[in-house]
Backbone as JSON Lines, residues from 0, in Angstrom:
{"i":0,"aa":"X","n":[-42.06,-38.4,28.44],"ca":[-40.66,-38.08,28.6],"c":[-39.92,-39.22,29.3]}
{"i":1,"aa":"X","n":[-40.36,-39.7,30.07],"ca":[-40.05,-40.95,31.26],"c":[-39.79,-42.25,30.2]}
{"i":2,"aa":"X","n":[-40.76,-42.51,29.56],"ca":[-40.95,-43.37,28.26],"c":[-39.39,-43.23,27.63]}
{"i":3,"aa":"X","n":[-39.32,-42.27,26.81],"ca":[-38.37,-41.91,25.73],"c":[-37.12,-41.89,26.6]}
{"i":4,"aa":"X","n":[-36.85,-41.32,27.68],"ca":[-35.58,-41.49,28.58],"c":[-35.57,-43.4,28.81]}
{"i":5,"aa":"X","n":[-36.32,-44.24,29.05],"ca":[-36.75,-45.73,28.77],"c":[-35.69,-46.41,28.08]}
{"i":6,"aa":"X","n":[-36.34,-45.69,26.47],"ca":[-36.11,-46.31,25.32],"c":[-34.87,-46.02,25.23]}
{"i":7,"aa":"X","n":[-34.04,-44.65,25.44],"ca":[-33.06,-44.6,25.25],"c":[-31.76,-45.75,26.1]}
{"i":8,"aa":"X","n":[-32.0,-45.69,27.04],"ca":[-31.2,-46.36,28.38],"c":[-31.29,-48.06,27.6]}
{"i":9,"aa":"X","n":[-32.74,-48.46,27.32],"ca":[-33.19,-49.95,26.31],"c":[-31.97,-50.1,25.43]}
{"i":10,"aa":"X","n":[-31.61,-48.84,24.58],"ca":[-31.49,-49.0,23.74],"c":[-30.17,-49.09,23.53]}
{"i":11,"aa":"X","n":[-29.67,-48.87,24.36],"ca":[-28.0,-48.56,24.79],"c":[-27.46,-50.09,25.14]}
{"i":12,"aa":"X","n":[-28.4,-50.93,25.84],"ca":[-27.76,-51.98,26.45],"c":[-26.78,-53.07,25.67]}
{"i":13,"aa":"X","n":[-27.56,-53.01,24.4],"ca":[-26.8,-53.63,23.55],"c":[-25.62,-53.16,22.61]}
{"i":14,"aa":"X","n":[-26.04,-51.91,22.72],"ca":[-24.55,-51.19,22.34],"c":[-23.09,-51.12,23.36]}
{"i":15,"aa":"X","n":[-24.01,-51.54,24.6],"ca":[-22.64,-51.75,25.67],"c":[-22.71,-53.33,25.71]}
{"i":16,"aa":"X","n":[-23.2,-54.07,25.04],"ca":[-22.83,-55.21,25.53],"c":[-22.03,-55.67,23.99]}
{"i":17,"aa":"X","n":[-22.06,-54.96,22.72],"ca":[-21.47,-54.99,21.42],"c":[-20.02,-54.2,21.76]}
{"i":18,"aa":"X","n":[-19.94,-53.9,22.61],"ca":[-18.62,-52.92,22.83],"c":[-17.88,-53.66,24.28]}
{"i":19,"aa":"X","n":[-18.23,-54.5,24.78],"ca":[-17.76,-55.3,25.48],"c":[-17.8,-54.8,27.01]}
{"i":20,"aa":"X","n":[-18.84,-53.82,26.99],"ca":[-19.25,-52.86,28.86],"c":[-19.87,-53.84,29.39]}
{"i":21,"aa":"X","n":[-19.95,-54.38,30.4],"ca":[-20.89,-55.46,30.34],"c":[-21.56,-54.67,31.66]}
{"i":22,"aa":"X","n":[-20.48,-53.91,32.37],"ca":[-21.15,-52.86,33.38],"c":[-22.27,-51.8,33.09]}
{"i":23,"aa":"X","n":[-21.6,-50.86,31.79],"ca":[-22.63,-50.15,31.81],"c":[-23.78,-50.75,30.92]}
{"i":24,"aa":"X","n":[-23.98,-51.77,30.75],"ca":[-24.71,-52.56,30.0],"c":[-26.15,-52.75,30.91]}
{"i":25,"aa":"X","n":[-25.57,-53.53,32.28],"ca":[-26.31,-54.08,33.3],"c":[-26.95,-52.27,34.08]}
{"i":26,"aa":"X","n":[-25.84,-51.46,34.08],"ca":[-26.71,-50.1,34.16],"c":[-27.69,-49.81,33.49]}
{"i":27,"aa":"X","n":[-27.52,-49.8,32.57],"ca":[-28.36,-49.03,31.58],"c":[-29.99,-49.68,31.39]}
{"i":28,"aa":"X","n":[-29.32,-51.21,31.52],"ca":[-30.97,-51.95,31.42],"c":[-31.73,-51.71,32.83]}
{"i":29,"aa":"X","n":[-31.08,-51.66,34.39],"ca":[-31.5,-51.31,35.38],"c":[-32.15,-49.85,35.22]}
{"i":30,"aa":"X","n":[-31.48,-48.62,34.34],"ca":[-32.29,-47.54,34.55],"c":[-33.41,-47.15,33.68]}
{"i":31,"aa":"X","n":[-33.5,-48.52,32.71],"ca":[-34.36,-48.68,31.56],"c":[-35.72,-49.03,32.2]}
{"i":32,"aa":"X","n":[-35.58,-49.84,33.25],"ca":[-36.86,-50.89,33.92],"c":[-37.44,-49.21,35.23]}
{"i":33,"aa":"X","n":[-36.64,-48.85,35.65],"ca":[-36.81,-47.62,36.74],"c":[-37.55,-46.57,35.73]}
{"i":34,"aa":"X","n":[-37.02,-46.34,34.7],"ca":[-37.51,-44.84,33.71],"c":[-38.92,-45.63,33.56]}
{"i":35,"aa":"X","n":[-38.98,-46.72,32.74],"ca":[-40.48,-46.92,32.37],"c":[-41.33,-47.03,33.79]}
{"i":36,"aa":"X","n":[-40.93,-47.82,35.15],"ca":[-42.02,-47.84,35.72],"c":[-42.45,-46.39,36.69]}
{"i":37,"aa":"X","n":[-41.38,-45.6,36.86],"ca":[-41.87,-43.99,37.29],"c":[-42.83,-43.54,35.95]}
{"i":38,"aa":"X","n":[-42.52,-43.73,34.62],"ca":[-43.31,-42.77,33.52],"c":[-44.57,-43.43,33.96]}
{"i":39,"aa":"X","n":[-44.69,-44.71,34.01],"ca":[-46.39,-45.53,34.46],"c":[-46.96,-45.1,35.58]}
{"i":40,"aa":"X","n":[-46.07,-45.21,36.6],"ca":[-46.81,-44.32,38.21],"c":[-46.75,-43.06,37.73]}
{"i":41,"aa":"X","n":[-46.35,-43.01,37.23],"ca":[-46.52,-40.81,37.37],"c":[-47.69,-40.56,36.47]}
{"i":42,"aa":"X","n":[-47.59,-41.54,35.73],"ca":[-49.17,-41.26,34.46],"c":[-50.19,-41.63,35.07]}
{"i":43,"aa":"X","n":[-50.37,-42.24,36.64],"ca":[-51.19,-42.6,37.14],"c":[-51.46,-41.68,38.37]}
{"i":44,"aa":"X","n":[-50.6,-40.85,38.66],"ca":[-50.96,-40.02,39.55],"c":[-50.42,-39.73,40.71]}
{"i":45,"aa":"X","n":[-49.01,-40.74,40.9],"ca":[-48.39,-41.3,41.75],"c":[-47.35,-40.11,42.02]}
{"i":46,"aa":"X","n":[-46.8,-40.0,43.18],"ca":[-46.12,-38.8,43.48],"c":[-44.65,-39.4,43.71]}
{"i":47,"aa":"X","n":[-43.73,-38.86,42.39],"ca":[-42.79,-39.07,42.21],"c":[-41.74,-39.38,43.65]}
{"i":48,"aa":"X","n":[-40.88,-40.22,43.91],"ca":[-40.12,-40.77,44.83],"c":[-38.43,-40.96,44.57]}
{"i":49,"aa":"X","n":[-37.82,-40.4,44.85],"ca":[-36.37,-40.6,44.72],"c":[-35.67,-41.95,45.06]}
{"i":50,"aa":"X","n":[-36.22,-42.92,44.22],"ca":[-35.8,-44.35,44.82],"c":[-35.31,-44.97,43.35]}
{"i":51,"aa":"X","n":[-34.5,-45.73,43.95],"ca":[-33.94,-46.99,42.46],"c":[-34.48,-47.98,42.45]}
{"i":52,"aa":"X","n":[-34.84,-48.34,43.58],"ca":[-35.35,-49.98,44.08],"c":[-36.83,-50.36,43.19]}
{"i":53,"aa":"X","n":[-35.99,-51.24,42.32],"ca":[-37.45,-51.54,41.09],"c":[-38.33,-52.39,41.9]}
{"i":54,"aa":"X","n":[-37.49,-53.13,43.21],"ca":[-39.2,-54.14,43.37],"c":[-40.46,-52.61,44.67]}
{"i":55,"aa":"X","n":[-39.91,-51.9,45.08],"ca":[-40.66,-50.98,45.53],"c":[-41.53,-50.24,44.48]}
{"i":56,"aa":"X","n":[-40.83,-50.1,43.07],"ca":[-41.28,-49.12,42.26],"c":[-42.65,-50.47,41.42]}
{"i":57,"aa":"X","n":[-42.07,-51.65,41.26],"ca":[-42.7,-52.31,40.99],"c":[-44.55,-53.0,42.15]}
{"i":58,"aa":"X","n":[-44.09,-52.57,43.09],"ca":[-44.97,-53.18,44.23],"c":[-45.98,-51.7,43.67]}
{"i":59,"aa":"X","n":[-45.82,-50.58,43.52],"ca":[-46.82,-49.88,43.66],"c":[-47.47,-50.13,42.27]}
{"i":60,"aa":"X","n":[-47.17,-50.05,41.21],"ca":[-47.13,-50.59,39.97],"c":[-48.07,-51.44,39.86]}
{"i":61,"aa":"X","n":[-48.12,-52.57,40.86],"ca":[-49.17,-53.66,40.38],"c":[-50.3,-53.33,41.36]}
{"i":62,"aa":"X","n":[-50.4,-52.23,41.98],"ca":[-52.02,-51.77,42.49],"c":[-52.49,-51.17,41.55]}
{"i":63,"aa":"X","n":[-51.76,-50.7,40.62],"ca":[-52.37,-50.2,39.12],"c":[-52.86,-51.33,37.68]}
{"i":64,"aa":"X","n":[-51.89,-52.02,37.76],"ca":[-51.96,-53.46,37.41],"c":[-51.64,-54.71,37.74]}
{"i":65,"aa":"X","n":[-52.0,-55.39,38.23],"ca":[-51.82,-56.45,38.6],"c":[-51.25,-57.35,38.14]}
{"i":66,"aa":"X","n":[-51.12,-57.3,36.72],"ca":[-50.29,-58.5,35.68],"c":[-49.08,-58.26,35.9]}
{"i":67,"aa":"X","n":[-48.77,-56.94,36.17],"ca":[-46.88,-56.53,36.21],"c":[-46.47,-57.27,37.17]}
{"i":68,"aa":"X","n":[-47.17,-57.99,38.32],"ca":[-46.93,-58.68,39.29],"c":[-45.58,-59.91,38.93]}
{"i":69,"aa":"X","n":[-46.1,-60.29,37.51],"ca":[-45.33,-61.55,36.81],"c":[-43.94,-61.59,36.15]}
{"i":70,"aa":"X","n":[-43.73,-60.01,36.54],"ca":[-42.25,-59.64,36.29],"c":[-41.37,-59.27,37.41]}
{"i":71,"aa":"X","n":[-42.38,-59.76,38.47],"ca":[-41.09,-59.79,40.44],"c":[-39.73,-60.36,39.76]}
{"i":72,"aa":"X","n":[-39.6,-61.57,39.05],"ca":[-38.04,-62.02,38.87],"c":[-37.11,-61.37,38.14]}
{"i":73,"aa":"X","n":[-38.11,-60.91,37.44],"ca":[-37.4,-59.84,36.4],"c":[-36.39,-58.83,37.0]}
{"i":74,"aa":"X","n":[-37.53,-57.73,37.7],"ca":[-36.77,-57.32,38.91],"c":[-36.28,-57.31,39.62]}
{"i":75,"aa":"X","n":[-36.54,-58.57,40.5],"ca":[-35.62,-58.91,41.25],"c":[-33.8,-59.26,40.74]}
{"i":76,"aa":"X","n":[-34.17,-59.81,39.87],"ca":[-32.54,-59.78,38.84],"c":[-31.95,-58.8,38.61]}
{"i":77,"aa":"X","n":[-32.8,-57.55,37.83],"ca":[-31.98,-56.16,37.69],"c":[-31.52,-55.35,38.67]}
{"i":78,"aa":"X","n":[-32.79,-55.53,39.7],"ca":[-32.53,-54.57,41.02],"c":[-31.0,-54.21,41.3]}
{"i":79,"aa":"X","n":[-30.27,-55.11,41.71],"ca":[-28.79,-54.46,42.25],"c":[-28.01,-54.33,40.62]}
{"i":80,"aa":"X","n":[-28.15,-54.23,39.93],"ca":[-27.24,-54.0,38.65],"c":[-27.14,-51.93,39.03]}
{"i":81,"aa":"X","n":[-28.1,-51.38,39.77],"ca":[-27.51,-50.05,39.81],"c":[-26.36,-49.69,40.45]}
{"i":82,"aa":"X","n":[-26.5,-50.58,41.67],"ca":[-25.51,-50.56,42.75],"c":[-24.22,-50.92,42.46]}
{"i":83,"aa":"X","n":[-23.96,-52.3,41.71],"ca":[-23.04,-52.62,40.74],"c":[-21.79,-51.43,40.02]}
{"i":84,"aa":"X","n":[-22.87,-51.14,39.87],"ca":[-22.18,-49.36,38.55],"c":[-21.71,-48.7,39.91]}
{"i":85,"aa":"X","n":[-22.85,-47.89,40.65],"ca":[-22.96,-47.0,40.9],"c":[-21.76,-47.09,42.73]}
{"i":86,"aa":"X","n":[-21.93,-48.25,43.27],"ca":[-21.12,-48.92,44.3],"c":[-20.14,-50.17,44.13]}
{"i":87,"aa":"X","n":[-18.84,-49.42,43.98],"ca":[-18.06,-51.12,43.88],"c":[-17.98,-51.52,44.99]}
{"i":88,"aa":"X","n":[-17.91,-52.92,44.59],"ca":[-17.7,-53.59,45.74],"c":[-19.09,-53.96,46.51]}
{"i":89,"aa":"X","n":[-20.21,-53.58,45.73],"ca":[-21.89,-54.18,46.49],"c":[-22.15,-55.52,45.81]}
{"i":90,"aa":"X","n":[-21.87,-55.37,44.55],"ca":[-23.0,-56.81,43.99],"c":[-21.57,-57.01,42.88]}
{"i":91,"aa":"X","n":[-22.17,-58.43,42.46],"ca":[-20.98,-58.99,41.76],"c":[-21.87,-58.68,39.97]}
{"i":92,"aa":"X","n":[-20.32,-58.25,39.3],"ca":[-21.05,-57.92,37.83],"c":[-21.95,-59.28,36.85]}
{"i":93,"aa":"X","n":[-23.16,-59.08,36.75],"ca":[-23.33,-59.98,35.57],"c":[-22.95,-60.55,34.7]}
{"i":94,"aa":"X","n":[-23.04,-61.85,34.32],"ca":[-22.47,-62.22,33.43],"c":[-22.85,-61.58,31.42]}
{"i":95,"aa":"X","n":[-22.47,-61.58,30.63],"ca":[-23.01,-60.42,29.02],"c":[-24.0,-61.76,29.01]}
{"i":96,"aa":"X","n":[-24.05,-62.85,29.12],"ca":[-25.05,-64.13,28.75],"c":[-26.02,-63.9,29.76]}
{"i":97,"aa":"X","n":[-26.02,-63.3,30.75],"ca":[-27.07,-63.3,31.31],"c":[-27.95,-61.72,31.13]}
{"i":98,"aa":"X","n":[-27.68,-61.2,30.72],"ca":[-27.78,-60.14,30.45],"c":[-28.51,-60.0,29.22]}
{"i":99,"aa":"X","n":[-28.09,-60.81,28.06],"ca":[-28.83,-61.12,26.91],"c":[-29.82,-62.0,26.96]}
{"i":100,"aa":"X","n":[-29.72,-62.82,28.07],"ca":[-31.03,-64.06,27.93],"c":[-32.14,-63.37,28.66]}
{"i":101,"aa":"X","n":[-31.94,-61.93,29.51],"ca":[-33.05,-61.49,30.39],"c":[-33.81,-60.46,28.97]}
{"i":102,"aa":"X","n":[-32.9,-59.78,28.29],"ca":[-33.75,-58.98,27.1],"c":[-34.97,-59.01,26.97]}
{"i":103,"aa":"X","n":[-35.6,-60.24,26.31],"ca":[-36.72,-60.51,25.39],"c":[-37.56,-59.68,26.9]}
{"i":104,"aa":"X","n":[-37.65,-60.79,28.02],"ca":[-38.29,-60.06,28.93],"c":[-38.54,-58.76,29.61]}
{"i":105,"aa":"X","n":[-37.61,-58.18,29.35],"ca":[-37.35,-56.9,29.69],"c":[-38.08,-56.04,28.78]}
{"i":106,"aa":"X","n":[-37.87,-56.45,27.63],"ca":[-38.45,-55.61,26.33],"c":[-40.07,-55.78,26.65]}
{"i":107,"aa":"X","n":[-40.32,-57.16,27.43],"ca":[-42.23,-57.14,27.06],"c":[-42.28,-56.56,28.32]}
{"i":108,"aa":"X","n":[-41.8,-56.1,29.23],"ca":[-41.85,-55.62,30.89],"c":[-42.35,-54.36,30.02]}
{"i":109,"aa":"X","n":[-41.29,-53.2,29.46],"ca":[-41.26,-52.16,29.0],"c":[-42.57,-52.3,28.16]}
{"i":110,"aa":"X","n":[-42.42,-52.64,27.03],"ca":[-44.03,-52.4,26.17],"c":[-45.31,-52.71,27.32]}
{"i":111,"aa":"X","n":[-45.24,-53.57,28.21],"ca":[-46.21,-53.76,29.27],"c":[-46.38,-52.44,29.89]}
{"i":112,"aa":"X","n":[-45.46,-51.61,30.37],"ca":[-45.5,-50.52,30.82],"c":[-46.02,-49.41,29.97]}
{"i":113,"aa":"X","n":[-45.61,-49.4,28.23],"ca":[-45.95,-48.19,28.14],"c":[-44.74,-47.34,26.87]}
{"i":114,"aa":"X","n":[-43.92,-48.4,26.98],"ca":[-43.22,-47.6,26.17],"c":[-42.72,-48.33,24.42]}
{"i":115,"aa":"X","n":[-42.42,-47.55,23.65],"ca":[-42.61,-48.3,22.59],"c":[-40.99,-48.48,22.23]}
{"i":116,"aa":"X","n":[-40.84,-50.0,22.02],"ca":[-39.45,-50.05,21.07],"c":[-39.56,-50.59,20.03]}
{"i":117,"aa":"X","n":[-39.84,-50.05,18.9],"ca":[-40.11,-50.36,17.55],"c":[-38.65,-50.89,16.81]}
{"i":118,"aa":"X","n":[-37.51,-49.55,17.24],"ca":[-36.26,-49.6,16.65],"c":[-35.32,-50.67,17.66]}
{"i":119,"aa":"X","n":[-35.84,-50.82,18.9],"ca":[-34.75,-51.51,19.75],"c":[-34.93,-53.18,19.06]}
């Protein structure tokens, strides 16, 4: 379920960045990277946590795997894109070019995790 809530949020980003959101764009990929790595801890046994913060969600993540380790920048980039949306006035909006050049990675973060985007 965590997965498919993923794919959906994945799948959106580019429909907000084709429609010129560049906000809910940078949302949507932030709650894309959060959905897949709770569906991975929770498939592992991990007791769900009310947090956004991908490099926390990510730190537990790589005691399960260790390779996810190689996507800290990744995260570290998306991390405040929630706050962005969700708090004006915290973080400054992304640029749509940066946003598109992080994709490819994002997409192998996600299949790394677990979830499939065949159609994205």
């Amino acid at each position: 379920e965590w997965f498919l809530i993923a794919h959906k949020d994945f799948s959106r980003v580019s429909i907000r960045l084709t429609e010129g959101d560049i906000e809910d764009a940078a949302f949507h990929l932030q709650q894309a990277l959060e959905k897949a790595l709770k569906g991975f801890l929770l498939a592992r046994g991990w007791t769900l946590r009310k947090i956004h913060d991908l490099l926390l969600l990510l730190g537990d993540a790589v005691r399960f795997e260790p390779l996810l380790e190689s996507f800290r920048p990744l995260c570290q980039q998306v991390n405040g894109y929630y706050l962005t949306e969700r708090y004006p006035g915290l973080g400054a909006l992304p640029e749509a070019e940066t946003i598109e050049s992080i994709l490819p990675d994002a997409q192998a973060f996600l299949r790394k995790l677990g979830v499939t985007l065949e159609s994205v």
